[in-house]
Amino acid sequence: MKGKEFIKKRFFLIIVFLQLLIFNQVIGQISNIVSSVKIGDAKEKLPLAISAELFSAENISNISIAYKTFGENEFKKAEMLIAGNTASITLPPEVVIPPYLEYYLIINLRNGSTQTYPIDITQGVSPLQISVSAVSEKEKEIILLSPNPGEMLSGEELLISISFIKAPENIDVSKTKIFLNDADVTSYELLTGDLIVLSGENLAGKIGFGAKLLTVEVYDKEGKLYHTISRSFQVVSTEVALAVSSKWKYYGNLKGESRNENYNSASTWYNNISGEFNTSNNDIRFNAFAYLTSEDKENVQPYNRYSASFQAGDWLDLKAGDSYPIFPNLILDGARVRGFSGSLNLGAINLQTAFGETMRHVEGKLLQTYPAGTVPLGSDIILIDKLRNIYGQAELGTYQRNLLVVRPSFGSGENFQLGFSYLHAKDDNGSIKYGARPQENIVIGTDLKLAFDDQNFMFTSQAAISVQNKDISSGTITDAQIDSIFGKNSNLGISPSDFKKIRDIVGNFITVNQYLGPWNPQEFSSFASETALSLNYLNNNLRASYVYRGNDYQSFGQTFIRTDVKGINVVDRIRMLDNKLFVSFGYESLKDNLQNTKVATTTYQTISASVSIFPRVDFPNITIGYNNYDNNNGLNITNTQTAPFAVSDNTNRILMQLSYDFAAAGIRNSSSLSFTTSNRKDNTMAKMDANFSSGSLTVNSFWNQQLSSIFGIVFSSSEIQGTQFKYVTLSFGGKYLMLENKLQLIASLSPSFGDFQRQVLELTADYNVLANLNLMFQARLFRIPGASTNSIIGLVTRLSI
Amino acid sequence: MKAKNFLIVFIIPWLIGFTSDQNLLLPGDTPVALVKKIVKDVSYKKAGQSDWDLAKTGDALFDGGQVKTGSKSLALVLFTDGSGLLKVRENAVLNIYGQRNNKQIDKNTYIDKGLIGFEVNKQEDAEFKFTTPTAVASIRGTLGFIEVGSDSSTTISLENGSVEIQALRGNRGSGRVTGGNTARIDPLGNVNLNAASDEDRKKNSTTRQLTTKKVKIKTPQGDLEIEYYSTGNN
């Protein structure tokens, strides 16, 4: 038996060594903007935090994330918040669904160009995947009953309790180890049946006041680590606990950062300060946030962010400043509004509203003037002096765009809700001098939700119609203009007086002139609707939906939405073997050219399948997925007339992800391994064939309470239209706590080899000067051999109150 | 490196060497609930025990156990299967019953008198029932309160979720209470369903709060501190 164990350990070490030897490099996709992306714990129906570390925020206008769940063809997009050198977002719980999410980043640069991360998404490079675990079965099995997350209690009130009632049979409750911060307090536990209890009485005098991290290690009967649970809470004096339970609770922090970026021999200093303050008393909550940076300049969209919010239970929610209000996704979702938003939820009747600025005015620049008669044609040529009839060529600015949305609704939404939405957005024509084509938009929509049987049966539907004016600079059409167009000599067959009546009515809502559209509303060109039925029975979560969006549908509150598309989507997620096995299937068929505005109609068909295994024993969690994307518009690819317009491509993609927590030689390790390969065959004359393969391995090792390390390898190989590109990145780093855990040192090195060569060194020292004051020094060095060596050096101060 | 090679080098070896194992079920006498917090005067007794003992944080409550609160007192009772939390308000008596059914506990509580706030997580197969002299309520997952009056009438008011109720007297009427509504079962067994009144909403709100107050009495022997549960009216 011992011999077998020895062979097994040797074999394991050999494999790890081989992996180290073969791939002498690691982590992070190729990009000169994004250094790495950090993903939070992706668990079913829990918000998911994603942050992108940037080499430099200089030259970036904004960053958005494009993401989609399993079985969907269409990526949803949302703007990320840029603060310092980090762009972050938290995805809402409803999109965090097993087996995995796919995403990529869209980086809009100040020079007007766009990059993606990973690069070349549009050329066929696969997006990144985030494996979403079903609500951890282990967490359902082993329940930390008390304390609650973040709970503040006195020593006498302290109750630590862990329930093993639902634990699997191979768990040995008596082997459980309990740590409070660094201290092992297992010996003070009381074990009664399937329950472990530690009360303040047992721990009297053993623990002091302050923040506590409770760590529970659960072992199986063979002594192997099965699961680890962590929870933070605070132990305070009885007086403080009483004050906290009876008065306002508050929390706040201030953070200041000063950093120097040395980029391509240009040295720039950036300074920013952020502050957050929260206070609550039972159902009443107040939150204030501000982020002010020296990067905020008049010639770009705002980098500063500030907001204040007030919440009273579930029934009142008010926000002022910057917010990202969520309305039905055809109306407003993901856009930043600087102004006011709020909701009043009375159950039977509710009201939700938002108004403010979605784009700040940015003045353009006059480059050259032209007297009448010498004006060249060009989209950047504008009239700059009406009286003297002088035109100019300009770098066009951006108009301030103001938006108002109102949505009254009826019903709480638990079983029924019917809502009506109205959106009006308009560019402020007078906000800048050098601009062109200010626009205006109206959207009217309705949405319905019906749910029964604890929402196991759910029907949702929404529909909206939009009207847009693509140039309101000339204002409303005048009576004289109407008479000249539709008057006596016109053969258009429209009565000028009727037209004036319509103008006066419609003009109450939107500017009426020749740029108002759509012109073909009878073809539903500006109509959009989505209907979905979800059934959650017999371990099946089946969702079928239908979508229709006309080619002219436009909402200024939802600029990311894909238009000119209709079709169905069916996804079934099946849970089997007591939630140890998840099998998912998806089918989607979409068509474009709804208003016959294209040469041919393209059908976009996606077939998806996935298997996820959560074995709950000493074995990795595994997800294997397969996708087939077929796009075809039926045009003959050999006919010289139709071939240039033909669409005929097919992509097969396979992905595999494994994650495994294990202990080796007394060291806890958390590892993940992923592999993706895709192959696109383009049958058209463009021959945009693409092959892409990538793999990564990451191992986090927790050597002791002070030291942890990370090791990773990324391998990527792509071939697009015959051009190959291969690279390998190796990453290794560590974190060390010293001076009684007051000083945290972090270092990492990531060299890349192959067709992409770069070395990145990051050093961080975070010192806890006082209980609530931290000083952090951060240095990043990234070198591209033979090209450049750039650096970012920064100092951050954090103060908590 | 070819994708196939990557597969061979990485994945196949990675999977080798991992084994699974199955073992036996844990035995034991597991409590149905625990006392999570006490304020002022809270006592408990086990099934068959005649005298009440003073309760303290962490006390285990087994099948048939009882919890009693005095004036201005409060007890928080936590079910050990993670199914929820009960807030036993002043001058109430709560009887706890639970039957282990494989990996879950079927729970029943009997309320003699007083007001109990509840936060019950969604129940899968396990039962969670409240029984009073006049009604029985089956809960799947909800937030609200149940109150038994001096005349044995029962009031159940919900902030969200749903509860199936049945009267135990008279014509044994039944019904379903949903969020924002209140059911009243009078001593004769008549069931009345209505939208929650302002008073019900206030009770729900104060039940959720765990506000306590403290008085300090100076005595020749030293300061005496008494913590008590504030209902908001005092």
Short mmCIF file of C-alpha atoms in Angstrom, two decimals, chain A residues 180-580:
data_model
loop_
_atom_site.label_atom_id
_atom_site.label_comp_id
_atom_site.label_asym_id
_atom_site.label_seq_id
_atom_site.Cartn_x
_atom_site.Cartn_y
_atom_site.Cartn_z
CA LEU A 180 -9.79 31.92 13.76
CA ASN A 181 -7.29 34.08 11.89
CA ASP A 182 -4.07 32.13 12.47
CA ALA A 183 -5.14 30.36 15.64
CA ASP A 184 -6.33 26.77 15.66
CA VAL A 185 -9.41 26.73 17.92
CA THR A 186 -10.50 23.20 17.06
CA SER A 187 -9.90 21.97 20.60
CA TYR A 188 -12.65 24.26 21.97
CA GLU A 189 -15.38 22.81 19.79
CA LEU A 190 -18.32 20.77 20.99
CA LEU A 191 -19.34 17.99 18.66
CA THR A 192 -22.94 16.89 18.93
CA GLY A 193 -24.14 14.50 16.26
CA ASP A 194 -23.66 16.15 12.89
CA LEU A 195 -23.12 19.56 14.42
CA ILE A 196 -20.04 21.44 15.60
CA VAL A 197 -20.57 24.29 18.02
CA LEU A 198 -18.11 26.81 19.45
CA SER A 199 -19.66 29.46 21.61
CA GLY A 200 -18.19 32.61 23.08
CA GLU A 201 -18.30 30.87 26.45
CA ASN A 202 -15.85 28.22 25.18
CA LEU A 203 -13.58 30.86 23.73
CA ALA A 204 -13.69 33.36 26.59
CA GLY A 205 -10.32 35.05 26.88
CA LYS A 206 -8.95 33.16 23.87
CA ILE A 207 -9.73 35.66 21.17
CA GLY A 208 -9.40 39.42 21.13
CA PHE A 209 -11.46 42.08 19.43
CA GLY A 210 -11.18 42.90 15.74
CA ALA A 211 -11.72 41.38 12.34
CA LYS A 212 -11.77 37.61 12.31
CA LEU A 213 -11.39 35.21 9.46
CA LEU A 214 -13.02 31.91 10.24
CA THR A 215 -11.60 29.03 8.21
CA VAL A 216 -13.09 25.57 8.43
CA GLU A 217 -11.24 22.65 6.87
CA VAL A 218 -13.35 19.55 6.31
CA TYR A 219 -11.70 16.17 5.82
CA ASP A 220 -12.88 12.83 4.59
CA LYS A 221 -12.40 9.57 6.43
CA GLU A 222 -9.05 9.01 4.77
CA GLY A 223 -7.85 12.34 6.09
CA LYS A 224 -7.89 14.06 2.72
CA LEU A 225 -9.01 17.68 2.62
CA TYR A 226 -12.54 17.70 1.20
CA HIS A 227 -13.59 21.31 1.43
CA THR A 228 -12.59 24.62 2.94
CA ILE A 229 -15.04 27.29 4.02
CA SER A 230 -14.08 30.83 4.97
CA ARG A 231 -16.10 33.62 6.48
CA SER A 232 -15.23 37.04 7.85
CA PHE A 233 -16.85 38.60 10.87
CA GLN A 234 -15.92 40.98 13.68
CA VAL A 235 -15.69 40.57 17.41
CA VAL A 236 -16.26 43.79 19.31
CA SER A 237 -16.86 44.83 22.89
CA THR A 238 -20.34 44.39 24.32
CA GLU A 239 -20.81 48.15 24.26
CA VAL A 240 -19.90 48.39 20.60
CA ALA A 241 -22.05 45.39 19.71
CA LEU A 242 -24.96 47.00 21.47
CA ALA A 243 -24.31 50.33 19.79
CA VAL A 244 -24.13 48.61 16.43
CA SER A 245 -27.36 46.71 16.98
CA SER A 246 -29.25 49.76 18.09
CA LYS A 247 -27.82 52.64 16.09
CA TRP A 248 -26.60 53.54 12.68
CA LYS A 249 -23.87 51.38 11.28
CA TYR A 250 -21.35 53.15 9.10
CA TYR A 251 -18.34 52.30 7.04
CA GLY A 252 -16.12 54.41 4.89
CA ASN A 253 -12.77 54.53 3.23
CA LEU A 254 -10.58 57.02 1.47
CA LYS A 255 -7.99 56.08 -1.09
CA GLY A 256 -5.42 58.26 -2.78
CA GLU A 257 -3.10 57.22 -5.55
CA SER A 258 -0.21 58.89 -7.27
CA ARG A 259 1.55 57.06 -10.06
CA ASN A 260 4.10 57.76 -12.70
CA GLU A 261 3.82 56.08 -16.06
CA ASN A 262 6.84 55.90 -18.24
CA TYR A 263 5.44 54.85 -21.58
CA ASN A 264 7.42 54.96 -24.80
CA SER A 265 9.80 57.51 -23.28
CA ALA A 266 6.94 59.81 -22.23
CA SER A 267 6.73 60.29 -18.50
CA THR A 268 3.32 61.18 -17.06
CA TRP A 269 2.06 61.59 -13.52
CA TYR A 270 -1.48 60.59 -12.62
CA ASN A 271 -3.22 61.31 -9.37
CA ASN A 272 -6.57 60.11 -8.18
CA ILE A 273 -8.55 60.05 -4.99
CA SER A 274 -11.60 58.00 -4.17
CA GLY A 275 -13.88 57.88 -1.20
CA GLU A 276 -16.78 55.73 -0.16
CA PHE A 277 -19.14 56.09 2.75
CA ASN A 278 -21.95 53.74 3.73
CA THR A 279 -24.33 53.99 6.62
CA SER A 280 -27.36 51.90 7.46
CA ASN A 281 -29.94 51.45 10.12
CA ASN A 282 -31.99 48.33 9.56
CA ASP A 283 -33.79 48.97 6.25
CA ILE A 284 -32.42 52.45 5.69
CA ARG A 285 -29.17 52.65 3.74
CA PHE A 286 -27.16 55.55 2.45
CA ASN A 287 -24.12 55.28 0.22
CA ALA A 288 -21.84 57.93 -1.23
CA PHE A 289 -19.00 57.36 -3.64
CA ALA A 290 -16.58 59.62 -5.47
CA TYR A 291 -13.62 58.95 -7.72
CA LEU A 292 -11.71 61.97 -8.95
CA THR A 293 -8.73 61.65 -11.23
CA SER A 294 -6.31 63.91 -13.03
CA GLU A 295 -7.17 61.92 -16.18
CA ASP A 296 -10.58 63.62 -16.34
CA LYS A 297 -10.21 66.22 -19.06
CA GLU A 298 -12.66 68.33 -21.03
CA ASN A 299 -11.72 66.78 -24.35
CA VAL A 300 -12.77 63.23 -23.42
CA GLN A 301 -15.77 61.58 -21.84
CA PRO A 302 -15.69 61.74 -18.03
CA TYR A 303 -13.32 59.59 -16.01
CA ASN A 304 -14.54 61.00 -12.72
CA ARG A 305 -17.39 59.15 -11.06
CA TYR A 306 -19.55 60.26 -8.17
CA SER A 307 -22.83 59.05 -6.79
CA ALA A 308 -25.04 59.10 -3.72
CA SER A 309 -27.82 56.63 -3.08
CA PHE A 310 -30.58 56.17 -0.56
CA GLN A 311 -32.49 52.96 -0.02
CA ALA A 312 -35.46 52.28 2.23
CA GLY A 313 -36.09 48.54 2.32
CA ASP A 314 -37.18 47.11 -1.01
CA TRP A 315 -39.66 49.87 -1.68
CA LEU A 316 -37.59 53.00 -2.30
CA ASP A 317 -34.31 53.40 -4.11
CA LEU A 318 -32.93 56.82 -5.08
CA LYS A 319 -29.61 57.54 -6.76
CA ALA A 320 -27.98 60.81 -7.78
CA GLY A 321 -24.81 61.20 -9.78
CA ASP A 322 -23.43 58.39 -11.91
CA SER A 323 -25.54 55.26 -12.07
CA TYR A 324 -26.20 52.34 -14.39
CA PRO A 325 -29.98 51.93 -14.16
CA ILE A 326 -31.51 48.71 -15.40
CA PHE A 327 -34.78 48.83 -17.31
CA PRO A 328 -36.08 46.20 -19.77
CA ASN A 329 -33.02 45.49 -21.89
CA LEU A 330 -34.60 46.81 -25.10
CA ILE A 331 -34.93 50.21 -23.43
CA LEU A 332 -32.00 50.93 -21.11
CA ASP A 333 -29.41 48.56 -19.75
CA GLY A 334 -25.70 49.03 -19.12
CA ALA A 335 -25.47 52.72 -20.04
CA ARG A 336 -24.10 55.25 -17.57
CA VAL A 337 -26.47 58.06 -16.68
CA ARG A 338 -25.18 61.11 -14.82
CA GLY A 339 -28.20 62.60 -13.15
CA PHE A 340 -30.91 60.92 -11.14
CA SER A 341 -32.44 57.47 -11.07
CA GLY A 342 -34.83 55.85 -8.68
CA SER A 343 -37.61 53.42 -8.10
CA LEU A 344 -40.67 53.30 -5.89
CA ASN A 345 -41.94 49.75 -5.42
CA LEU A 346 -45.28 49.55 -3.70
CA GLY A 347 -46.08 46.09 -5.03
CA ALA A 348 -49.35 46.75 -6.80
CA ILE A 349 -48.05 49.94 -8.41
CA ASN A 350 -44.41 50.78 -9.01
CA LEU A 351 -42.55 53.59 -10.68
CA GLN A 352 -39.02 53.59 -12.01
CA THR A 353 -37.29 56.54 -13.61
CA ALA A 354 -33.90 57.84 -14.71
CA PHE A 355 -32.86 61.12 -16.22
CA GLY A 356 -29.58 62.82 -16.86
CA GLU A 357 -26.66 62.96 -19.22
CA THR A 358 -25.34 59.87 -21.01
CA MET A 359 -22.65 61.71 -22.96
CA ARG A 360 -20.77 64.81 -21.94
CA HIS A 361 -20.23 67.55 -24.49
CA VAL A 362 -16.74 67.57 -25.93
CA GLU A 363 -15.94 70.56 -28.10
CA GLY A 364 -14.57 69.90 -31.57
CA LYS A 365 -11.70 71.68 -33.24
CA LEU A 366 -11.85 73.93 -36.30
CA LEU A 367 -9.15 72.90 -38.77
CA GLN A 368 -9.82 75.08 -41.82
CA THR A 369 -12.45 77.52 -43.13
CA TYR A 370 -13.98 77.74 -46.62
CA PRO A 371 -15.94 80.63 -48.11
CA ALA A 372 -19.14 79.69 -49.96
CA GLY A 373 -18.43 78.32 -53.40
CA THR A 374 -15.13 76.66 -52.45
CA VAL A 375 -16.50 74.15 -49.98
CA PRO A 376 -15.38 70.57 -50.62
CA LEU A 377 -17.58 67.59 -49.86
CA GLY A 378 -16.95 65.74 -46.62
CA SER A 379 -18.71 64.46 -43.53
CA ASP A 380 -16.50 66.73 -41.39
CA ILE A 381 -17.45 69.90 -43.27
CA ILE A 382 -19.88 72.04 -41.26
CA LEU A 383 -21.50 75.44 -41.56
CA ILE A 384 -19.82 77.65 -39.00
CA ASP A 385 -21.19 81.09 -39.84
CA LYS A 386 -24.76 81.25 -41.11
CA LEU A 387 -24.75 84.98 -41.78
CA ARG A 388 -21.56 85.04 -43.81
CA ASN A 389 -22.13 81.58 -45.21
CA ILE A 390 -18.73 80.27 -44.14
CA TYR A 391 -18.00 76.57 -43.84
CA GLY A 392 -15.20 74.80 -42.06
CA GLN A 393 -13.49 71.47 -41.76
CA ALA A 394 -13.50 70.33 -38.16
CA GLU A 395 -12.55 67.54 -35.83
CA LEU A 396 -16.14 66.93 -34.85
CA GLY A 397 -17.00 67.17 -31.20
CA THR A 398 -19.59 65.25 -29.19
CA TYR A 399 -22.93 66.76 -28.22
CA GLN A 400 -24.18 66.47 -24.68
CA ARG A 401 -26.86 63.78 -24.76
CA ASN A 402 -29.70 64.00 -22.24
CA LEU A 403 -31.97 61.09 -21.51
CA LEU A 404 -35.24 60.51 -19.67
CA VAL A 405 -36.81 57.11 -18.97
CA VAL A 406 -40.01 56.42 -17.09
CA ARG A 407 -41.46 52.99 -16.38
CA PRO A 408 -44.65 52.58 -14.38
CA SER A 409 -45.44 48.95 -13.61
CA PHE A 410 -48.16 46.97 -11.94
CA GLY A 411 -47.55 43.92 -9.76
CA SER A 412 -44.63 42.99 -7.54
CA GLY A 413 -43.01 40.71 -10.11
CA GLU A 414 -43.16 37.66 -7.91
CA ASN A 415 -46.05 36.28 -9.93
CA PHE A 416 -47.07 39.10 -12.20
CA GLN A 417 -45.80 42.39 -13.49
CA LEU A 418 -46.87 44.56 -16.38
CA GLY A 419 -44.72 47.53 -17.23
CA PHE A 420 -44.77 50.41 -19.70
CA SER A 421 -41.62 52.28 -20.63
CA TYR A 422 -41.00 55.61 -22.30
CA LEU A 423 -37.52 56.80 -23.25
CA HIS A 424 -36.61 60.17 -24.73
CA ALA A 425 -33.00 61.07 -25.51
CA LYS A 426 -31.83 64.21 -27.26
CA ASP A 427 -28.47 65.77 -28.14
CA ASP A 428 -28.12 69.34 -26.94
CA ASN A 429 -27.57 71.27 -30.18
CA GLY A 430 -26.10 74.25 -28.40
CA SER A 431 -23.69 72.32 -26.22
CA ILE A 432 -20.81 72.54 -28.72
CA LYS A 433 -19.84 74.82 -31.59
CA TYR A 434 -18.06 72.38 -33.88
CA GLY A 435 -20.22 69.32 -34.27
CA ALA A 436 -22.52 67.70 -36.79
CA ARG A 437 -25.75 65.78 -36.88
CA PRO A 438 -27.14 65.97 -33.33
CA GLN A 439 -29.78 63.28 -32.87
CA GLU A 440 -32.98 62.55 -30.99
CA ASN A 441 -34.64 59.27 -30.06
CA ILE A 442 -37.91 58.05 -28.61
CA VAL A 443 -38.67 54.49 -27.53
CA ILE A 444 -42.00 53.22 -26.23
CA GLY A 445 -42.14 49.75 -24.78
CA THR A 446 -44.10 47.31 -22.67
CA ASP A 447 -43.06 44.26 -20.72
CA LEU A 448 -44.90 41.42 -19.03
CA LYS A 449 -43.91 38.78 -16.54
CA LEU A 450 -46.05 35.86 -15.46
CA ALA A 451 -44.68 33.36 -12.97
CA PHE A 452 -46.24 30.45 -11.17
CA ASP A 453 -45.21 27.68 -8.84
CA ASP A 454 -42.40 29.59 -7.13
CA GLN A 455 -41.26 30.87 -10.53
CA ASN A 456 -40.62 27.35 -11.81
CA PHE A 457 -42.92 28.38 -14.63
CA MET A 458 -42.05 31.78 -15.99
CA PHE A 459 -43.21 33.65 -19.06
CA THR A 460 -41.59 36.97 -19.92
CA SER A 461 -42.18 39.19 -22.88
CA GLN A 462 -41.24 42.69 -23.95
CA ALA A 463 -41.81 44.79 -27.02
CA ALA A 464 -40.68 48.25 -28.03
CA ILE A 465 -40.85 50.59 -30.95
CA SER A 466 -38.42 53.39 -31.64
CA VAL A 467 -38.40 56.64 -33.57
CA GLN A 468 -35.17 58.42 -34.35
CA ASN A 469 -34.21 61.75 -35.83
CA LYS A 470 -30.70 61.53 -37.24
CA ASP A 471 -30.13 65.28 -37.57
CA ILE A 472 -32.01 67.85 -35.52
CA SER A 473 -29.55 70.69 -36.23
CA SER A 474 -31.99 72.39 -38.61
CA GLY A 475 -34.85 72.11 -36.10
CA THR A 476 -38.48 71.37 -36.88
CA ILE A 477 -39.66 71.59 -40.45
CA THR A 478 -41.38 74.96 -41.05
CA ASP A 479 -44.81 75.68 -42.56
CA ALA A 480 -43.10 77.24 -45.56
CA GLN A 481 -41.00 74.12 -46.12
CA ILE A 482 -44.07 71.91 -45.86
CA ASP A 483 -45.96 74.09 -48.33
CA SER A 484 -43.08 74.01 -50.79
CA ILE A 485 -42.76 70.23 -50.61
CA PHE A 486 -46.41 69.17 -50.39
CA GLY A 487 -48.05 72.31 -51.86
CA LYS A 488 -49.85 72.91 -55.16
CA ASN A 489 -47.09 71.73 -57.45
CA SER A 490 -46.40 68.56 -55.52
CA ASN A 491 -47.47 65.18 -56.80
CA LEU A 492 -46.75 63.41 -53.50
CA GLY A 493 -50.46 63.25 -52.71
CA ILE A 494 -50.08 64.53 -49.16
CA SER A 495 -52.14 67.42 -47.84
CA PRO A 496 -49.88 70.17 -46.37
CA SER A 497 -52.44 70.89 -43.65
CA ASP A 498 -52.62 67.22 -42.66
CA PHE A 499 -48.86 67.10 -42.54
CA LYS A 500 -48.76 70.21 -40.35
CA LYS A 501 -51.29 68.65 -37.96
CA ILE A 502 -49.19 65.50 -37.71
CA ARG A 503 -46.04 67.58 -37.23
CA ASP A 504 -47.66 69.53 -34.41
CA ILE A 505 -48.78 66.35 -32.63
CA VAL A 506 -45.56 64.36 -33.16
CA GLY A 507 -43.51 67.50 -32.55
CA ASN A 508 -44.61 67.43 -28.92
CA PHE A 509 -42.38 64.39 -28.52
CA ILE A 510 -39.60 64.60 -31.10
CA THR A 511 -38.21 67.05 -33.64
CA VAL A 512 -39.99 66.58 -36.97
CA ASN A 513 -38.02 67.12 -40.12
CA GLN A 514 -36.73 65.18 -43.12
CA TYR A 515 -34.31 63.16 -40.95
CA LEU A 516 -37.05 61.59 -38.85
CA GLY A 517 -37.40 57.83 -39.28
CA PRO A 518 -38.16 55.09 -39.85
CA TRP A 519 -39.81 55.65 -43.20
CA ASN A 520 -41.07 52.09 -43.36
CA PRO A 521 -42.71 51.49 -39.96
CA GLN A 522 -45.30 49.22 -41.60
CA GLU A 523 -42.44 46.74 -42.14
CA PHE A 524 -41.71 46.71 -38.38
CA SER A 525 -38.27 48.12 -39.11
CA SER A 526 -38.05 49.92 -35.75
CA PHE A 527 -39.92 47.29 -33.79
CA ALA A 528 -38.23 44.92 -31.34
CA SER A 529 -39.59 42.16 -29.16
CA GLU A 530 -38.38 39.30 -27.02
CA THR A 531 -40.47 36.49 -25.55
CA ALA A 532 -39.22 33.69 -23.34
CA LEU A 533 -40.71 30.72 -21.51
CA SER A 534 -38.74 29.07 -18.70
CA LEU A 535 -39.72 25.76 -17.16
CA ASN A 536 -37.86 24.33 -14.20
CA TYR A 537 -39.17 20.82 -13.63
CA LEU A 538 -37.85 17.27 -13.35
CA ASN A 539 -34.27 18.51 -12.95
CA ASN A 540 -34.58 20.25 -16.32
CA ASN A 541 -34.21 23.98 -16.68
CA LEU A 542 -35.65 24.56 -20.12
CA ARG A 543 -35.75 28.01 -21.68
CA ALA A 544 -37.14 28.80 -25.10
CA SER A 545 -37.12 32.31 -26.49
CA TYR A 546 -37.98 34.22 -29.63
CA VAL A 547 -36.38 37.51 -30.61
CA TYR A 548 -37.24 40.07 -33.29
CA ARG A 549 -35.36 43.33 -33.80
CA GLY A 550 -35.93 45.41 -36.91
CA ASN A 551 -32.97 46.92 -38.71
CA ASP A 552 -33.90 50.47 -37.68
CA TYR A 553 -34.60 49.74 -34.03
CA GLN A 554 -32.56 52.13 -31.95
CA SER A 555 -32.54 53.03 -28.28
CA PHE A 556 -29.98 55.53 -27.04
CA GLY A 557 -30.21 53.77 -23.68
CA GLN A 558 -29.06 50.50 -25.22
CA THR A 559 -26.48 51.21 -27.88
CA PHE A 560 -24.99 47.71 -27.83
CA ILE A 561 -28.04 45.81 -29.00
CA ARG A 562 -27.81 43.78 -32.19
CA THR A 563 -30.47 44.77 -34.70
CA ASP A 564 -31.76 43.28 -37.96
CA VAL A 565 -32.19 39.83 -36.47
CA LYS A 566 -34.96 37.40 -35.63
CA GLY A 567 -35.08 33.80 -34.52
CA ILE A 568 -35.33 31.27 -31.75
CA ASN A 569 -33.10 30.05 -28.98
CA VAL A 570 -33.67 26.90 -26.92
CA VAL A 571 -31.45 25.90 -24.00
CA ASP A 572 -31.92 22.96 -21.67
CA ARG A 573 -29.79 22.48 -18.57
CA ILE A 574 -30.25 19.08 -17.00
CA ARG A 575 -29.11 18.21 -13.49
CA MET A 576 -28.45 14.56 -12.81
CA LEU A 577 -26.97 12.23 -10.22
CA ASP A 578 -27.77 14.43 -7.28
CA ASN A 579 -26.34 17.49 -9.02
CA LYS A 580 -23.01 15.80 -9.71
#
